[in-house]
XYZ file of C-alpha atoms in Angstrom:
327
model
C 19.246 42.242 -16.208
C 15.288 42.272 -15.327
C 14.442 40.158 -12.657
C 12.014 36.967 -13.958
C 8.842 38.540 -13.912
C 5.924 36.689 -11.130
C 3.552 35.116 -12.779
C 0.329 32.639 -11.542
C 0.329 29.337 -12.995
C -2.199 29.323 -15.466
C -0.711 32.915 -16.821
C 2.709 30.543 -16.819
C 0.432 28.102 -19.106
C -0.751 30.592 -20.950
C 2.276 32.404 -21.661
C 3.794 28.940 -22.377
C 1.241 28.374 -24.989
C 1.615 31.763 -27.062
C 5.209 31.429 -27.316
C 5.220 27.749 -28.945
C 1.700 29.273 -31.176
C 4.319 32.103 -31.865
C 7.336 29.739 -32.800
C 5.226 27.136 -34.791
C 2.515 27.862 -37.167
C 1.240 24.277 -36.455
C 0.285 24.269 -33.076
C -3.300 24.503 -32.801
C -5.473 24.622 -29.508
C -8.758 22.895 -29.405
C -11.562 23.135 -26.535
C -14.754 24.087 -25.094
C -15.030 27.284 -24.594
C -11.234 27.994 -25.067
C -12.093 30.599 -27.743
C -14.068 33.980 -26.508
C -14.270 32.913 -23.198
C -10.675 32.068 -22.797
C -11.865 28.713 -20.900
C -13.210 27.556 -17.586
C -10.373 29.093 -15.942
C -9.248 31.634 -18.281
C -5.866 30.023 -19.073
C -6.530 30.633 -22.729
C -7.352 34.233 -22.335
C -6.472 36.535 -25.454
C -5.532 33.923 -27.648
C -8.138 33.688 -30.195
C -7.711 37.964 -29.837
C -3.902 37.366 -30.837
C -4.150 34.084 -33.670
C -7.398 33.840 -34.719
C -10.024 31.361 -34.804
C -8.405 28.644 -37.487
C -6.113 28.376 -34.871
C -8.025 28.371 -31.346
C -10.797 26.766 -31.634
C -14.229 26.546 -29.590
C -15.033 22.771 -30.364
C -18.401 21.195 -29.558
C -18.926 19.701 -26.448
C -17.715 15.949 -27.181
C -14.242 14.998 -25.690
C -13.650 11.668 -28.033
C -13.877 13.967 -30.981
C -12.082 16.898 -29.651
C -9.265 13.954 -29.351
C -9.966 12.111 -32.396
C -9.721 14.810 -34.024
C -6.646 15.919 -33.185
C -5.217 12.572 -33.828
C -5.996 13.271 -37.533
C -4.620 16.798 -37.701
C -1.236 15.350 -35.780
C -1.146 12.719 -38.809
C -0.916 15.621 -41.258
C 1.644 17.381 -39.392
C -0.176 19.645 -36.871
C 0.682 19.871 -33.290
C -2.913 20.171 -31.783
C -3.444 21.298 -28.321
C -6.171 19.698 -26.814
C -8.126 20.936 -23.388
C -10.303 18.671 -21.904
C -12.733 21.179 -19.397
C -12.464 19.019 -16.054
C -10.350 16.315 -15.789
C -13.321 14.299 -15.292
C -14.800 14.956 -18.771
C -11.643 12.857 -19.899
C -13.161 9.653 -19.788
C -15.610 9.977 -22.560
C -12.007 10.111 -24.690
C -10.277 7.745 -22.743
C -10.465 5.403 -25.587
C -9.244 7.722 -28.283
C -6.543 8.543 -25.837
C -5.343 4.888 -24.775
C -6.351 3.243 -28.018
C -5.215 4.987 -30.438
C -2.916 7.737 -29.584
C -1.167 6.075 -27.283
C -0.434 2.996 -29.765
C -0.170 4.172 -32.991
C 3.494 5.426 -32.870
C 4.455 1.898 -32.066
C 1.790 0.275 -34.239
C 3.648 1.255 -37.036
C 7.284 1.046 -35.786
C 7.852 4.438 -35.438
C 7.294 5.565 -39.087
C 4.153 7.636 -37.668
C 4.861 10.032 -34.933
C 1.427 11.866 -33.528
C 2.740 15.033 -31.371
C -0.513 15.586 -29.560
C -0.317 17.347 -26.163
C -4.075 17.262 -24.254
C -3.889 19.787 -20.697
C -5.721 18.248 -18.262
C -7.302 20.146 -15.020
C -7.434 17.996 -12.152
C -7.838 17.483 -8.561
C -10.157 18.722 -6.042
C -10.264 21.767 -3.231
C -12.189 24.315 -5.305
C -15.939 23.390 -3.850
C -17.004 21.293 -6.298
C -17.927 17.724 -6.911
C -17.242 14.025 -8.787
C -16.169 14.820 -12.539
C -15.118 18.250 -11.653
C -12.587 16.956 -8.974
C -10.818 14.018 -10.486
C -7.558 12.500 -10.140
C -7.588 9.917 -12.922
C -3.698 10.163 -13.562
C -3.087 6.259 -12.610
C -5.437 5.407 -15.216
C -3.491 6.889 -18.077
C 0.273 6.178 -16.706
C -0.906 2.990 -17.021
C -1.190 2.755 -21.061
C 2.167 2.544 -22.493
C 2.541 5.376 -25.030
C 1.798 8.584 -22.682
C 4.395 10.673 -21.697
C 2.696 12.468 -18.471
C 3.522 15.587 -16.717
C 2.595 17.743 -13.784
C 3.833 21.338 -12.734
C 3.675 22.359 -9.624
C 5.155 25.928 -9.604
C 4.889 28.649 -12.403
C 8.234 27.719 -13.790
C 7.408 24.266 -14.384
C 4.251 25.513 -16.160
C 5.779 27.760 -18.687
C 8.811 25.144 -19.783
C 6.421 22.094 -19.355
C 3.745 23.472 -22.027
C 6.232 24.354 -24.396
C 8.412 20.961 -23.721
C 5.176 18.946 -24.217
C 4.381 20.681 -27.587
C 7.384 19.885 -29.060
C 7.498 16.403 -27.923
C 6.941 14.300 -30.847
C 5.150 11.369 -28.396
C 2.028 12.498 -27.152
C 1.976 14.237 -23.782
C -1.010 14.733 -20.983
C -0.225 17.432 -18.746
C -1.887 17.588 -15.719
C -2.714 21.205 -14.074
C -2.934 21.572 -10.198
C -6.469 23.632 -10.876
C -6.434 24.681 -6.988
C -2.921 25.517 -7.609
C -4.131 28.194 -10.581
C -3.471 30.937 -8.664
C -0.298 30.073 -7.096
C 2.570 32.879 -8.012
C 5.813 32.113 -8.812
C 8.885 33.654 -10.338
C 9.302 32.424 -14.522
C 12.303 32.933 -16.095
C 11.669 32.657 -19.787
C 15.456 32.479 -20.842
C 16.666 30.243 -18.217
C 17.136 26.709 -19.667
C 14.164 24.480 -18.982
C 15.133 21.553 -17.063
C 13.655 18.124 -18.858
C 10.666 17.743 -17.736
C 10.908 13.879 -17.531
C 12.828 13.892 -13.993
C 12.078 14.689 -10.680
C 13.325 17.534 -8.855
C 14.996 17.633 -5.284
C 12.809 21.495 -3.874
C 13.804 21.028 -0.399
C 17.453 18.965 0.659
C 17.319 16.538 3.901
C 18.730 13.909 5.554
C 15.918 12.376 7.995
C 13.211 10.867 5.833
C 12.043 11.541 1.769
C 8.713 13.103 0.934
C 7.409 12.154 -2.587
C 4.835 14.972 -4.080
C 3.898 15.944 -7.582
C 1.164 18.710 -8.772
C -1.269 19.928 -6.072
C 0.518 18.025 -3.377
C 4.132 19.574 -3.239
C 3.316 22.852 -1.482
C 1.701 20.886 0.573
C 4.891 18.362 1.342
C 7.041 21.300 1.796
C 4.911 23.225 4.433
C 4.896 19.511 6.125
C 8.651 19.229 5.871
C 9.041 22.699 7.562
C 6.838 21.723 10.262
C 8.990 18.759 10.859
C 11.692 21.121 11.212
C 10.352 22.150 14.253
C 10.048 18.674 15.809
C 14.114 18.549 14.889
C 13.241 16.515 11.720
C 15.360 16.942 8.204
C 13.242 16.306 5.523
C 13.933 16.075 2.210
C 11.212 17.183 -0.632
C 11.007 15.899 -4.198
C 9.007 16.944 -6.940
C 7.790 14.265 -8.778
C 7.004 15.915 -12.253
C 6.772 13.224 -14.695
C 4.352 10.314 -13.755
C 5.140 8.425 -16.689
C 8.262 7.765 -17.341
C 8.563 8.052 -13.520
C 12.441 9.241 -12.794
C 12.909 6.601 -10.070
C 16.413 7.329 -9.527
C 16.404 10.226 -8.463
C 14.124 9.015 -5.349
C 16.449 6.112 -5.017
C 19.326 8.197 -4.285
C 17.614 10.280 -1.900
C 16.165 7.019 -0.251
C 19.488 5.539 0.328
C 20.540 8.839 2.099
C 17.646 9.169 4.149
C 16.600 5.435 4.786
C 12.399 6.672 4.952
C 9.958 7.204 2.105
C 6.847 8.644 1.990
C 4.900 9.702 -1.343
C 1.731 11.471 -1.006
C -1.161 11.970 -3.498
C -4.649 13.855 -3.955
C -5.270 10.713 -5.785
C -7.066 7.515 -3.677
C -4.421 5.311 -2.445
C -5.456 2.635 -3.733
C -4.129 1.703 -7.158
C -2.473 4.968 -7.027
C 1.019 5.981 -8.229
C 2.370 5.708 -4.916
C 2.001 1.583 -4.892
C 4.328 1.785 -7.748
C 6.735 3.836 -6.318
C 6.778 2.114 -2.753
C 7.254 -1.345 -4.830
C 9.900 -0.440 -7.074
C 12.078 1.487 -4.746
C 11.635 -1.575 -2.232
C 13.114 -3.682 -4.777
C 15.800 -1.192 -5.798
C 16.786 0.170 -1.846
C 15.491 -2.403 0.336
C 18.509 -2.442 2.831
C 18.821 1.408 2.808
C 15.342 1.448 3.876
C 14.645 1.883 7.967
C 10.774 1.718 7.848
C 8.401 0.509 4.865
C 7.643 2.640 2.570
C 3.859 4.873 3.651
C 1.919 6.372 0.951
C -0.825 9.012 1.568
C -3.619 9.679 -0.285
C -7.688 10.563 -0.989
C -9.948 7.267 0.399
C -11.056 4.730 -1.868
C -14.627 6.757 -2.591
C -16.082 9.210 -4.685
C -15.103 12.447 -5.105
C -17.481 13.550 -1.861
C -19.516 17.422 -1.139
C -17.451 20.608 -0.654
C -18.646 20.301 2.317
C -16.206 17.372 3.835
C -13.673 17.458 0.973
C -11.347 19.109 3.034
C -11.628 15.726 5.006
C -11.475 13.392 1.601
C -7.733 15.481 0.353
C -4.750 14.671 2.194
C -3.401 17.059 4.177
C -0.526 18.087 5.675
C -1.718 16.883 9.445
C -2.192 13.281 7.232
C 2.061 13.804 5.428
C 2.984 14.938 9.180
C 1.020 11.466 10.618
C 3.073 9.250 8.098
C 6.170 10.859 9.251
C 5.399 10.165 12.452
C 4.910 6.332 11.678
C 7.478 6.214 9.466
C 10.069 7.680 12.481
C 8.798 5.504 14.884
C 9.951 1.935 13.405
């Protein structure tokens, strides 16, 4: 048997994206630059070579069409692709993408079904500035109608892309882009875990780390640094930010009795306020400390310069710990 090949994650993307292209005449991907260039970061590479241009296409620079067109084409039966360039170039479709997308499956009670999957690169570290260092997931997990995803590893890359293309609901999958180049093992025949749950990637019994995308490698190197201080603790990866698989973190919570979920994103209004509320309400007297969340500050996306400052760390996960173990 060959061993599952290594692969970086945006070759896991790609890879993930030829195989549904090569499965389903229908898919289409649409983007700047996505074409000949292969895209900012090349995750499209070869493509176009391989299926043509009717089927990747270079699209002009203008998000809310890119989107509202692929609203149309998912109407007729297509399964567009859509890649918006930085995740902060999403806003100009944000109302495509929360007022129409999102609603129209329900709008006509379920008779209209609009499969439309729209990658997203986001967060910061790569020495650049506001729009090209975003973390807008909140703001989308907050419209009803989004299924949203984040890998973290290779693995989760390859099944994710293909899982979100055949998803009949429309999908935003959110790509760690400092996380790119991260190598992993993907097994192409292994079967995919849904990608709607969260995933226990490090067992413990001391306190519960909450991580999804650029974060978790992060979480884990914290968690084996707490090993060192004596400390068990146990690492899950988030995955789906909407529907959120809160279970899974309540069960580890009631084991462990301390949560802390970290985020590139700024705390405030972030993910991790709803995932400290609701597992307050659902694990209150399991809990030994209140529930700490970790995150960017409530500012701009600052300079290269200090961004390593702006981006939790794993000195800031390690801090929280520390908090949270001292109640």
């Amino acid at each position: 048997m060959n061993a599952a090949p290594d692969l970086t994650i945006a070759k896991a993307v790609n890879a993930g994206l030829r195989r549904a292209m090569e499965e389903n005449p229908r898919v289409l991907l649409m983007g700047e630059d996505i074409g000949s260039l292969g895209g900012v970061y090349r995750v499209t590479e070869g493509l176009k070579k391989d299926f043509g241009g009717h089927r990747v296409m270079d699209t002009p620079l203008g998000e809310a069409g890119i989107v509202g067109t692929a609203v149309g084409l998912a109407l007729r039966g297509y399964r567009p692709v859509c890649e918006i360039q930085f995740d902060g170039f999403s806003f100009p479709a944000f109302n495509q993408i929360t007022t129409q997308l999102a609603k129209m499956r329900n709008r006509t009670n379920g008779d209209v079904t609009v499969p439309v999957t729209i990658r997203i690169p986001y967060g910061g570290v790569i020495g650049s500035v506001e729009h090209h260092s975003e973390s807008p997931e909140a703001l989308f997990a907050h419209t009803a109608g989004l299924r949203i995803i984040t890998p973290s590893n290779a693995q989760d890359a390859y099944w994710m892309t293909r899982q979100a293309i055949t998803c009949d609901d429309p999908v935003i999958v959110f790509e760690p882009k400092r996380r790119y180049w991260l190598k992993g093992a993907v097994d192409t025949q292994r079967p995919a875990a849904d990608p709607f749950t969260a995933q226990v990637v490090r067992p413990g019994e001391d306190a519960t780390v909450v991580a999804y995308g650029p974060l978790v490698p992060v979480a884990l190197a914290a968690a084996r640094a707490a090993e060192e201080d004596g400390r068990s603790v146990e690492v899950i990866d988030l995955r789906s930010l909407s529907p959120i698989d809160f279970d899974t973190v309540e069960d580890s919570v009631r084991r462990t009795g301390r949560l802390v979920v970290a985020h590139e994103a700024p705390t405030f209004g972030g993910l991790g306020g709803e995932i400290a509320a609701r597992i307050t309400e659902r694990a209150f007297y399991s809990l030994e400390a209140p529930v700490l969340r970790v995150g960017a500050f409530h500012l701009p996306y600052p300079v290269a310069a200090v961004e390593d400052q702006y981006v939790p760390d794993l000195d800031r996960i390690l801090e929280a710990l520390d908090r949270s173990f001292a109640y």
